[in-house]
């Protein structure tokens, strides 16, 4: 027996050395294969090939171990046969050793199964945590998308607020310019009034100064109040913009933290998958050991039946123990199958979770790309709108300056016309007074003083004709009405002088009636009112053009907001913007805004600028014609206009209309 055991030990030692050599050779082959695979495949499939190679190596090693154990069992059976021949005590000892080994194997298997159950429970808990994390990440993603849409809407509202602020700045600037123009007008009126020396005019100039000072103070108060209110609104908008920027930074920080958490979850899931794979390998190894042990027990039972049936009757107990162990092994195998099915289910769940996480990661990356594209589009649109705003602001300032210049010119023309009408009224008043005085003088004086009176009247009428436009008739008549001068003329000379005086009086009466008719006819006043109505009509037309231009600007800003809002639909963008432009533009048949691009919109803006320039040239031409007519109608120094000039002016106005 000792010789057989020595031979077995020598054989086992030789087999172990051979196995070590084979193991070394296999390790070298695996190393070279891995190096080759790493050189050929550096992509994401490297892990798959590595696991495949590891599984193949493990299968081969398990096959080799199975073969070795079969050989060992054969040798053990031979040894059992030899021992059976040697005696029953040796067989009993071998049975006890085999039973102990089986018990040890059972204990090890139960412990490993308990450990595997604990690992499976931990993996389930980790999977539940991963599911909860994915749900939280989904909810957070939805909340971030909603907050992003709200931030975009608030950014659009901020753009509208900026437009309102610019409009208010423009209104304040217009009020200041109008105040300056009115101050200049008041200063001109003061200078004109200061040149006049009469006490009534001094009183009126003081009243005008007082009124102008009151108007100036009122305008200053209004402008200061508007400026204060505008400053308050601007500060409020600035604070709101800063708060929104802080919210945006906070959201970006939250997104960064969520990215880090998602990366940590991915790493944890990868670790769990690796742990599950290792546990599955352990389970497979245990299954292989169980199968080997069952095969060894079956072979041992067959060998014992062949060798011990004629000799031992106690083999029935051994068989019963073996059947019991087989039942336990079958139970363990069934439990192992349930665990493997549960592991497969967990693997499927892990794959599903990893797929959902990859989908969420792709969705997050897509949202980040969309956000970056939206920012880029917003920056491009902001630059284009900035250029358009600069052009619009330049055009607006130019139109406002020209409107103010035109308004000042028309105010000056109106003031000059009022002055000339006032001078005409003064001339008419002086003429009426001189006529009444002459009638009284003719009725008062007798025929004895007729010569002196006729001479005085002749001198008076000559000087009246000379200074009639200056309003000095009454002073000259009063200075020349001294009845003390008495000259003697012949009766023929007196008669001729009397006739000349009557003719002069008739001429003065004709001039007076003509002036009264011209004032009562109200053609000149109507002509002035018609000119002013034409001027206001032109101004309204310019305001309408500027309004259309502002509407076009608003449409462009809405287009930019649509670019930001519709970043996922780039091809339907340009067709949707035609509705905004068709609403903003008044002449639908003229523009037909369909499928406009930004270049076409810029072209339309340049066309609108050209149209405004043409309107301005027409306005300048009209101002020039009105100025020429006013120069033709009013030729200074208080000279009266004739009926022919009135008719010519009326015809020219009709032609202009």
XYZ file of C-alpha atoms in Angstrom:
657
model
C 0.000 0.000 0.000
C 2.818 2.371 0.796
C 4.367 1.701 -2.590
C 1.087 2.555 -4.314
C 0.755 5.799 -2.344
C 4.335 6.774 -3.226
C 3.674 6.075 -6.865
C 0.492 8.182 -6.710
C 2.345 11.070 -5.100
C 5.092 10.921 -7.723
C 2.539 10.883 -10.510
C 0.660 13.786 -8.966
C 3.906 15.776 -8.628
C 4.780 15.110 -12.240
C 1.305 16.175 -13.360
C 1.551 19.349 -11.304
C 4.869 20.262 -12.938
C 3.406 19.585 -16.359
C 0.377 21.711 -15.538
C 2.618 24.572 -14.407
C 4.492 24.431 -17.698
C 1.215 24.427 -19.627
C -0.081 27.263 -17.479
C 3.034 29.310 -18.228
C 2.682 28.612 -21.947
C -0.998 29.538 -21.834
C -0.223 32.794 -20.006
C 2.322 33.680 -22.678
C -0.219 32.936 -25.407
C -2.837 35.048 -23.645
C -0.364 37.906 -23.236
C 0.571 37.863 -26.920
C -3.078 37.553 -27.968
C -4.057 40.514 -25.789
C -1.200 42.564 -27.170
C -2.276 41.696 -30.705
C -5.911 42.506 -29.999
C -4.903 45.805 -28.404
C -2.903 46.704 -31.495
C -5.718 45.783 -33.858
C -8.660 47.065 -31.858
C -8.296 50.235 -29.845
C -11.978 51.063 -29.948
C -14.871 50.309 -27.596
C -14.859 46.556 -28.585
C -11.576 45.945 -26.764
C -13.354 45.121 -23.524
C -15.579 42.566 -25.276
C -12.639 40.760 -26.834
C -10.780 40.732 -23.526
C -13.736 39.183 -21.720
C -14.107 36.629 -24.536
C -10.461 35.629 -24.232
C -10.744 35.391 -20.450
C -13.828 33.192 -20.729
C -12.127 30.909 -23.233
C -9.084 30.615 -20.979
C -11.325 29.845 -18.021
C -13.228 27.192 -19.979
C -10.008 25.514 -21.026
C -8.663 25.627 -17.482
C -11.904 24.128 -16.149
C -11.769 21.371 -18.742
C -8.210 20.620 -17.762
C -9.120 20.556 -14.067
C -12.022 18.246 -14.876
C -9.728 15.912 -16.745
C -7.239 15.988 -13.878
C -9.932 15.224 -11.340
C -11.237 12.387 -13.475
C -7.754 10.957 -13.532
C -7.467 11.437 -9.810
C -10.830 9.715 -9.297
C -9.717 6.822 -11.434
C -6.584 6.563 -9.401
C -8.648 6.866 -6.225
C -10.962 4.102 -7.383
C -7.972 1.910 -8.080
C -6.625 2.738 -4.667
C -10.040 1.938 -3.162
C -10.028 -1.403 -4.938
C -6.590 -2.136 -3.602
C -7.647 -1.010 -0.156
C -10.829 -3.096 -0.372
C -8.740 -6.044 -1.086
C -6.620 -5.074 1.904
C -9.484 -5.006 4.395
C -12.807 -3.540 5.570
C -11.252 -1.195 8.095
C -9.451 0.684 5.372
C -12.712 0.934 3.394
C -14.519 2.323 6.420
C -11.786 4.903 6.884
C -12.011 5.933 3.257
C -15.806 6.260 3.576
C -15.417 8.491 6.585
C -12.877 10.659 4.776
C -15.162 10.899 1.759
C -18.115 11.833 3.969
C -16.055 14.524 5.696
C -14.946 15.936 2.374
C -18.518 15.980 1.130
C -19.634 17.732 4.299
C -16.875 20.303 3.909
C -17.842 20.871 0.290
C -21.480 21.285 1.310
C -20.542 23.813 3.979
C -18.414 25.750 1.531
C -21.208 25.732 -1.029
C -23.794 26.936 1.489
C -21.473 29.725 2.620
C -20.799 30.776 -0.951
C -24.513 30.678 -1.738
C -25.236 32.885 1.277
C -22.545 35.307 0.177
C -23.955 35.325 -3.329
C -27.438 36.000 -1.968
C -26.062 38.916 0.023
C -24.272 40.236 -3.057
C -27.450 39.864 -5.105
C -29.433 41.788 -2.510
C -26.794 44.516 -2.438
C -26.851 44.637 -6.236
C -30.643 44.926 -6.155
C -30.397 47.770 -3.663
C -27.808 49.484 -5.845
C -30.049 48.997 -8.868
C -32.988 50.496 -7.015
C -30.796 53.449 -6.068
C -29.694 53.747 -9.682
C -33.347 53.689 -10.816
C -34.208 56.375 -8.273
C -31.212 58.413 -9.437
C -32.341 58.112 -13.060
C -35.844 59.216 -12.119
C -34.448 62.191 -10.232
C -32.217 63.015 -13.167
C -35.210 62.875 -15.528
C -37.198 65.189 -13.276
C -34.216 67.515 -12.967
C -33.742 67.509 -16.741
C -37.400 68.423 -17.275
C -37.149 71.189 -14.690
C -33.961 72.486 -16.307
C -35.627 72.503 -19.730
C -38.589 74.432 -18.352
C -36.249 76.869 -16.612
C -34.269 77.257 -19.826
C -37.453 78.104 -21.741
C -38.422 80.577 -18.998
C -34.967 82.170 -19.182
C -35.343 82.538 -22.953
C -38.734 84.183 -22.501
C -37.323 86.488 -19.852
C -34.430 87.356 -22.174
C -36.962 88.305 -24.859
C -38.788 90.436 -22.288
C -35.485 92.128 -21.448
C -34.978 92.938 -25.133
C -38.445 94.489 -25.230
C -37.618 96.470 -22.084
C -34.424 97.714 -23.711
C -36.462 98.871 -26.714
C -38.880 100.687 -24.384
C -35.944 102.348 -22.624
C -34.496 103.489 -25.930
C -37.890 104.879 -26.914
C -38.117 106.812 -23.656
C -34.591 108.145 -24.130
C -35.585 109.324 -27.550
C -38.716 111.026 -26.172
C -36.658 112.808 -23.523
C -34.196 113.948 -26.163
C -37.066 115.191 -28.337
C -38.524 117.111 -25.414
C -35.158 118.706 -24.733
C -34.718 119.679 -28.370
C -38.256 121.076 -28.543
C -37.551 123.040 -25.364
C -34.370 124.444 -26.881
C -36.201 125.374 -30.094
C -38.935 127.104 -28.129
C -36.340 128.964 -26.108
C -34.668 130.091 -29.335
C -38.045 131.192 -30.693
C -38.784 133.105 -27.507
C -35.355 134.738 -27.701
C -36.014 135.831 -31.289
C -39.376 137.253 -30.275
C -37.725 139.083 -27.412
C -35.158 140.589 -29.741
C -37.841 141.687 -32.181
C -39.964 143.147 -29.455
C -37.017 144.933 -27.887
C -36.533 146.900 -31.095
C -39.976 148.451 -30.785
C -40.141 151.586 -28.596
C -43.841 152.100 -27.853
C -45.049 151.531 -24.296
C -47.720 149.071 -25.390
C -45.138 146.967 -27.079
C -42.920 147.107 -24.001
C -45.828 145.827 -21.943
C -46.503 143.025 -24.419
C -42.795 142.115 -24.460
C -42.799 141.895 -20.670
C -45.877 139.681 -20.817
C -44.230 137.527 -23.458
C -41.120 137.268 -21.301
C -43.191 136.293 -18.324
C -45.133 133.705 -20.362
C -41.958 132.343 -21.919
C -40.325 132.073 -18.493
C -43.396 130.258 -17.150
C -43.427 127.902 -20.128
C -39.715 127.318 -19.759
C -40.062 126.468 -16.065
C -42.976 124.156 -16.779
C -41.057 122.379 -19.538
C -38.026 122.041 -17.292
C -40.152 120.550 -14.523
C -41.762 118.114 -16.952
C -38.407 117.108 -18.439
C -36.874 116.645 -14.972
C -39.829 114.523 -13.835
C -39.657 112.416 -16.992
C -35.900 112.028 -16.576
C -36.247 110.943 -12.939
C -38.946 108.436 -13.836
C -36.889 107.120 -16.701
C -33.848 106.753 -14.427
C -35.948 104.810 -11.904
C -37.231 102.469 -14.591
C -33.720 101.966 -15.944
C -32.392 101.098 -12.465
C -35.274 98.680 -11.949
C -34.580 96.966 -15.256
C -30.862 96.770 -14.477
C -31.573 95.110 -11.125
C -33.913 92.649 -12.777
C -31.348 91.790 -15.460
C -28.696 91.208 -12.773
C -31.051 88.899 -10.867
C -31.770 86.933 -14.025
C -28.070 86.621 -14.732
C -27.496 85.286 -11.211
C -30.286 82.717 -11.740
C -28.685 81.667 -15.007
C -25.308 81.189 -13.322
C -26.962 79.142 -10.565
C -28.654 76.920 -13.149
C -25.357 76.394 -14.943
C -23.710 75.372 -11.669
C -26.559 72.914 -10.999
C -26.128 71.428 -14.479
C -22.393 70.976 -13.841
C -23.055 69.211 -10.514
C -25.637 66.970 -12.184
C -23.085 66.061 -14.840
C -20.607 65.080 -12.127
C -23.259 63.017 -10.306
C -24.244 61.249 -13.525
C -20.588 60.362 -14.169
C -20.331 58.972 -10.626
C -23.512 56.921 -11.174
C -22.119 55.558 -14.435
C -18.930 54.506 -12.672
C -20.932 52.861 -9.863
C -23.061 50.954 -12.383
C -19.947 49.780 -14.204
C -18.501 48.569 -10.900
C -21.736 46.705 -10.128
C -21.719 45.057 -13.542
C -18.114 43.944 -13.020
C -18.996 42.594 -9.563
C -21.972 40.696 -11.000
C -19.776 39.210 -13.696
C -17.257 38.055 -11.077
C -20.067 36.553 -8.985
C -21.410 34.767 -12.040
C -17.968 33.344 -12.680
C -17.808 32.115 -9.079
C -21.249 30.538 -9.432
C -20.174 28.805 -12.630
C -17.055 27.519 -10.870
C -19.165 26.199 -8.005
C -21.515 24.527 -10.460
C -18.551 22.897 -12.135
C -17.223 21.706 -8.760
C -20.651 20.344 -7.854
C -20.850 18.489 -11.140
C -17.348 17.105 -10.646
C -18.156 15.985 -7.121
C -21.394 14.382 -8.218
C -19.584 12.573 -11.012
C -16.860 11.490 -8.583
C -19.455 10.208 -6.134
C -21.252 8.379 -8.888
C -18.043 6.747 -10.038
C -17.069 5.940 -6.462
C -20.492 4.427 -5.883
C -20.248 2.342 -9.004
C -16.766 1.221 -8.049
C -17.846 0.424 -4.517
C -20.846 -1.497 -5.843
C -18.618 -3.484 -8.162
C -16.040 -4.195 -5.473
C -18.067 -4.327 -2.257
C -21.336 -6.061 -3.222
C -20.093 -9.559 -2.613
C -18.283 -8.660 0.570
C -19.993 -5.826 2.461
C -23.611 -5.592 3.528
C -23.044 -2.209 5.175
C -22.959 -0.609 1.720
C -26.712 0.017 1.990
C -26.096 2.698 4.609
C -23.412 4.152 2.379
C -25.810 4.192 -0.565
C -28.488 5.842 1.548
C -25.996 8.509 2.552
C -25.000 8.920 -1.063
C -28.626 9.289 -2.159
C -29.154 11.853 0.550
C -26.108 13.734 -0.631
C -27.353 13.495 -4.196
C -30.686 14.957 -3.094
C -28.868 17.764 -1.360
C -26.764 18.307 -4.466
C -29.910 18.401 -6.611
C -31.406 20.924 -4.229
C -28.264 23.005 -4.402
C -28.311 22.783 -8.182
C -31.931 23.966 -8.266
C -31.054 26.859 -5.962
C -28.091 27.613 -8.167
C -30.388 27.673 -11.203
C -32.743 30.093 -9.457
C -29.803 32.293 -8.541
C -28.530 32.195 -12.114
C -31.980 33.176 -13.415
C -32.103 35.956 -10.877
C -28.629 37.053 -11.933
C -29.732 37.048 -15.556
C -32.746 39.147 -14.637
C -30.519 41.537 -12.743
C -28.155 41.676 -15.713
C -31.056 42.552 -17.998
C -32.167 45.238 -15.573
C -28.628 46.610 -15.440
C -28.490 46.669 -19.221
C -31.806 48.477 -19.299
C -30.616 50.987 -16.726
C -27.353 51.524 -18.583
C -29.310 52.008 -21.811
C -31.562 54.568 -20.128
C -28.529 56.311 -18.681
C -26.864 56.400 -22.090
C -30.102 57.794 -23.577
C -30.220 60.419 -20.855
C -26.575 61.252 -21.460
C -27.223 61.617 -25.188
C -30.272 63.754 -24.492
C -28.210 65.927 -22.156
C -25.472 66.302 -24.761
C -28.089 67.142 -27.390
C -29.605 69.788 -25.127
C -26.160 71.238 -24.467
C -25.448 71.381 -28.194
C -28.828 73.006 -28.816
C -28.116 75.513 -26.063
C -24.733 76.356 -27.559
C -26.290 76.715 -31.017
C -28.995 78.934 -29.558
C -26.344 81.092 -27.897
C -24.422 81.354 -31.157
C -27.586 82.191 -33.108
C -28.526 84.723 -30.427
C -25.114 86.378 -30.674
C -25.394 86.551 -34.476
C -28.943 87.927 -34.263
C -27.843 90.410 -31.595
C -25.066 91.669 -33.863
C -27.435 92.026 -36.828
C -30.063 93.745 -34.688
C -27.375 96.017 -33.258
C -26.404 97.133 -36.750
C -30.047 97.626 -37.706
C -30.674 99.570 -34.503
C -27.752 101.846 -35.249
C -29.064 102.528 -38.755
C -32.585 103.085 -37.428
C -31.296 105.420 -34.708
C -29.322 107.459 -37.242
C -32.329 107.712 -39.535
C -34.595 108.593 -36.627
C -32.286 111.359 -35.436
C -32.001 112.734 -38.955
C -35.791 112.729 -39.418
C -36.335 114.345 -36.014
C -33.814 117.092 -36.736
C -35.383 117.795 -40.085
C -38.871 117.813 -38.604
C -37.775 120.248 -35.934
C -36.073 122.505 -38.470
C -39.175 122.446 -40.653
C -41.406 123.140 -37.658
C -39.241 126.073 -36.587
C -39.243 127.444 -40.118
C -43.027 127.222 -40.322
C -43.358 128.830 -36.918
C -41.155 131.677 -38.073
C -43.238 132.044 -41.235
C -46.411 132.060 -39.167
C -45.033 134.675 -36.790
C -43.936 136.833 -39.715
C -47.366 136.509 -41.323
C -49.007 137.447 -38.032
C -46.724 140.483 -37.760
C -47.546 141.538 -41.294
C -51.266 141.123 -40.660
C -50.863 143.190 -37.524
C -49.070 145.921 -39.494
C -51.849 145.838 -42.105
C -54.448 146.212 -39.384
C -52.514 149.181 -37.986
C -52.383 150.788 -41.441
C -56.118 150.242 -41.904
C -56.779 151.697 -38.497
C -54.699 154.783 -39.280
C -56.460 155.186 -42.622
C -59.894 154.964 -41.029
C -58.914 157.523 -38.412
C -57.541 159.895 -41.059
C -60.696 159.500 -43.172
C -62.962 160.227 -40.220
C -60.872 163.244 -39.283
C -61.034 164.515 -42.827
C -64.833 164.172 -42.901
C -65.108 166.093 -39.671
C -62.787 168.755 -40.994
C -64.843 169.119 -44.182
C -68.058 169.508 -42.200
C -66.572 171.800 -39.545
C -64.794 174.482 -41.481
C -66.728 177.061 -43.457
C -66.207 178.347 -46.967
C -64.145 181.294 -45.734
C -61.343 179.112 -44.459
C -61.589 176.747 -47.445
C -58.289 177.757 -49.013
C -56.210 177.192 -45.911
C -58.017 173.992 -45.112
C -57.567 172.709 -48.676
C -53.847 173.501 -48.557
C -53.507 171.792 -45.176
C -55.445 168.787 -46.426
C -53.347 168.661 -49.562
C -50.158 168.600 -47.505
C -51.688 166.040 -45.187
C -52.751 163.718 -48.004
C -49.343 163.957 -49.666
C -47.621 163.038 -46.447
C -50.186 160.334 -45.758
C -49.402 158.732 -49.095
C -45.730 158.963 -48.281
C -45.899 157.568 -44.742
C -49.105 155.509 -44.907
C -47.301 152.169 -44.618
C -45.501 153.279 -41.456
C -48.588 154.254 -39.426
C -47.730 157.989 -38.993
C -50.794 159.589 -40.612
C -52.551 160.633 -37.441
C -49.441 162.305 -35.983
C -48.840 164.303 -39.166
C -52.478 165.337 -39.406
C -52.512 166.461 -35.796
C -49.309 168.424 -36.276
C -50.586 170.118 -39.432
C -54.119 170.936 -38.266
C -53.367 174.482 -37.074
C -56.239 176.708 -38.227
C -54.109 179.777 -37.717
C -52.477 179.523 -41.184
C -54.467 181.494 -43.689
C -53.336 181.952 -47.241
C -55.108 183.593 -50.094
C -55.480 181.780 -53.417
C -57.500 182.345 -56.422
C -60.874 180.717 -56.822
C -59.714 178.553 -59.759
C -56.775 177.302 -57.824
C -59.018 176.538 -54.840
C -61.451 174.635 -57.055
C -58.678 172.526 -58.582
C -57.185 171.808 -55.183
C -60.600 170.793 -53.899
C -61.072 168.370 -56.785
C -57.629 166.894 -56.216
C -58.435 166.456 -52.530
C -61.670 164.668 -53.376
C -59.806 162.328 -55.758
C -57.192 161.562 -53.105
C -59.938 160.808 -50.593
C -61.632 158.524 -53.102
C -58.361 156.668 -53.653
C -57.895 156.246 -49.908
C -61.466 155.007 -49.556
C -60.886 152.511 -52.379
C -57.719 151.242 -50.698
C -59.550 150.984 -47.402
C -62.486 149.089 -48.932
C -60.053 146.779 -50.730
C -58.227 145.982 -47.502
C -61.486 145.418 -45.647
C -62.702 143.125 -48.391
C -59.413 141.239 -48.412
C -59.681 140.704 -44.670
C -63.376 139.865 -44.790
C -62.928 137.602 -47.801
C -60.450 135.539 -45.682
C -58.726 134.227 -48.792
C -55.297 135.116 -47.464
C -56.073 133.598 -44.086
C -57.514 130.559 -45.791
C -54.423 130.273 -47.930
C -52.230 130.379 -44.844
C -54.426 127.801 -43.148
C -54.291 125.635 -46.259
C -50.509 125.849 -46.259
C -50.393 124.906 -42.606
C -52.783 121.991 -43.217
C -50.533 120.788 -46.040
C -47.549 121.031 -43.727
C -49.336 119.042 -41.017
C -50.419 116.451 -43.597
C -46.813 116.021 -44.692
C -45.750 115.721 -41.086
C -48.398 113.046 -40.463
C -47.217 111.171 -43.536
C -43.662 111.268 -42.234
C -44.883 110.022 -38.848
C -46.703 107.145 -40.562
C -43.550 106.228 -42.460
C -41.514 106.329 -39.254
C -44.184 104.176 -37.565
C -43.956 101.578 -40.333
C -40.204 101.675 -39.948
C -40.500 101.041 -36.211
C -42.924 98.211 -36.875
C -40.364 96.699 -39.212
C -37.757 96.998 -36.449
C -40.086 95.225 -34.007
C -40.671 92.507 -36.612
C -36.927 92.006 -36.939
C -36.576 91.698 -33.162
C -39.418 89.165 -33.086
C -37.643 87.273 -35.862
C -34.502 87.088 -33.743
C -36.518 85.785 -30.788
C -38.052 83.186 -33.112
C -34.522 82.118 -34.128
C -33.733 81.444 -30.479
C -37.025 79.738 -29.788
C -37.006 77.509 -32.850
C -33.469 76.226 -32.848
C -34.758 72.669 -33.392
C -36.713 73.625 -36.506
C -34.303 75.575 -38.717
C -36.092 74.900 -42.012
C -39.533 76.114 -40.957
C -38.104 79.333 -39.503
C -38.087 81.590 -42.519
C -41.613 80.630 -43.605
C -43.036 81.448 -40.168
C -41.603 84.969 -40.106
C -43.634 86.203 -43.090
C -46.719 86.547 -40.903
C -44.926 89.067 -38.662
C -43.748 91.141 -41.607
C -47.166 90.989 -43.296
C -48.734 92.357 -40.115
C -46.121 95.097 -39.704
C -46.132 96.375 -43.277
C -49.160 98.315 -44.485
C -48.919 97.719 -48.248
C -49.306 93.930 -48.613
C -49.442 93.940 -52.387
C -46.288 95.963 -52.631
C -43.907 93.946 -50.453
C -45.318 90.327 -50.459
C -43.053 89.161 -47.617
C -42.752 85.405 -48.044
C -39.655 83.371 -47.275
C -37.553 86.418 -46.430
C -33.979 85.946 -45.387
C -31.903 88.358 -43.319
C -30.259 89.777 -46.447
C -33.674 90.462 -47.990
C -34.844 92.114 -44.793
C -31.775 94.363 -44.814
C -32.549 95.211 -48.426
C -36.115 96.136 -47.454
C -34.771 98.332 -44.672
C -32.478 100.118 -47.122
C -35.457 100.604 -49.485
C -37.433 102.109 -46.630
C -34.529 104.441 -45.820
C -34.440 105.521 -49.480
C -38.207 106.141 -49.368
C -37.815 108.344 -46.293
C -35.033 110.273 -48.024
C -37.262 110.835 -51.064
C -40.038 112.065 -48.781
C -37.553 114.413 -47.164
C -36.501 115.839 -50.561
C -40.175 116.346 -51.482
C -40.703 118.054 -48.150
C -37.725 120.356 -48.779
C -39.056 121.217 -52.220
C -42.462 122.001 -50.731
C -40.851 124.170 -48.054
C -38.957 126.053 -50.740
C -42.106 126.705 -52.771
C -43.992 127.838 -49.661
C -41.142 130.146 -48.743
C -41.104 131.612 -52.248
C -44.869 132.149 -52.072
C -44.551 133.793 -48.678
C -41.831 136.079 -50.061
C -44.054 136.897 -53.038
C -47.096 137.496 -50.841
C -45.347 139.509 -48.099
C -42.735 142.017 -49.241
C -41.738 143.624 -45.887
C -41.828 147.189 -44.533
C -45.630 147.087 -44.257
C -46.409 147.372 -47.997
C -49.905 146.288 -49.023
C -50.379 143.424 -51.483
C -52.553 143.886 -54.534
C -55.473 141.810 -55.734
C -53.477 140.488 -58.675
C -50.834 139.039 -56.317
C -53.549 137.399 -54.266
C -55.002 135.794 -57.387
C -51.559 134.598 -58.530
C -50.873 133.112 -55.101
C -54.245 131.387 -55.064
C -53.598 129.876 -58.501
C -50.166 128.622 -57.434
C -51.637 126.966 -54.346
C -54.302 125.308 -56.490
C -51.606 124.001 -58.844
C -49.588 122.697 -55.886
C -52.598 120.866 -54.500
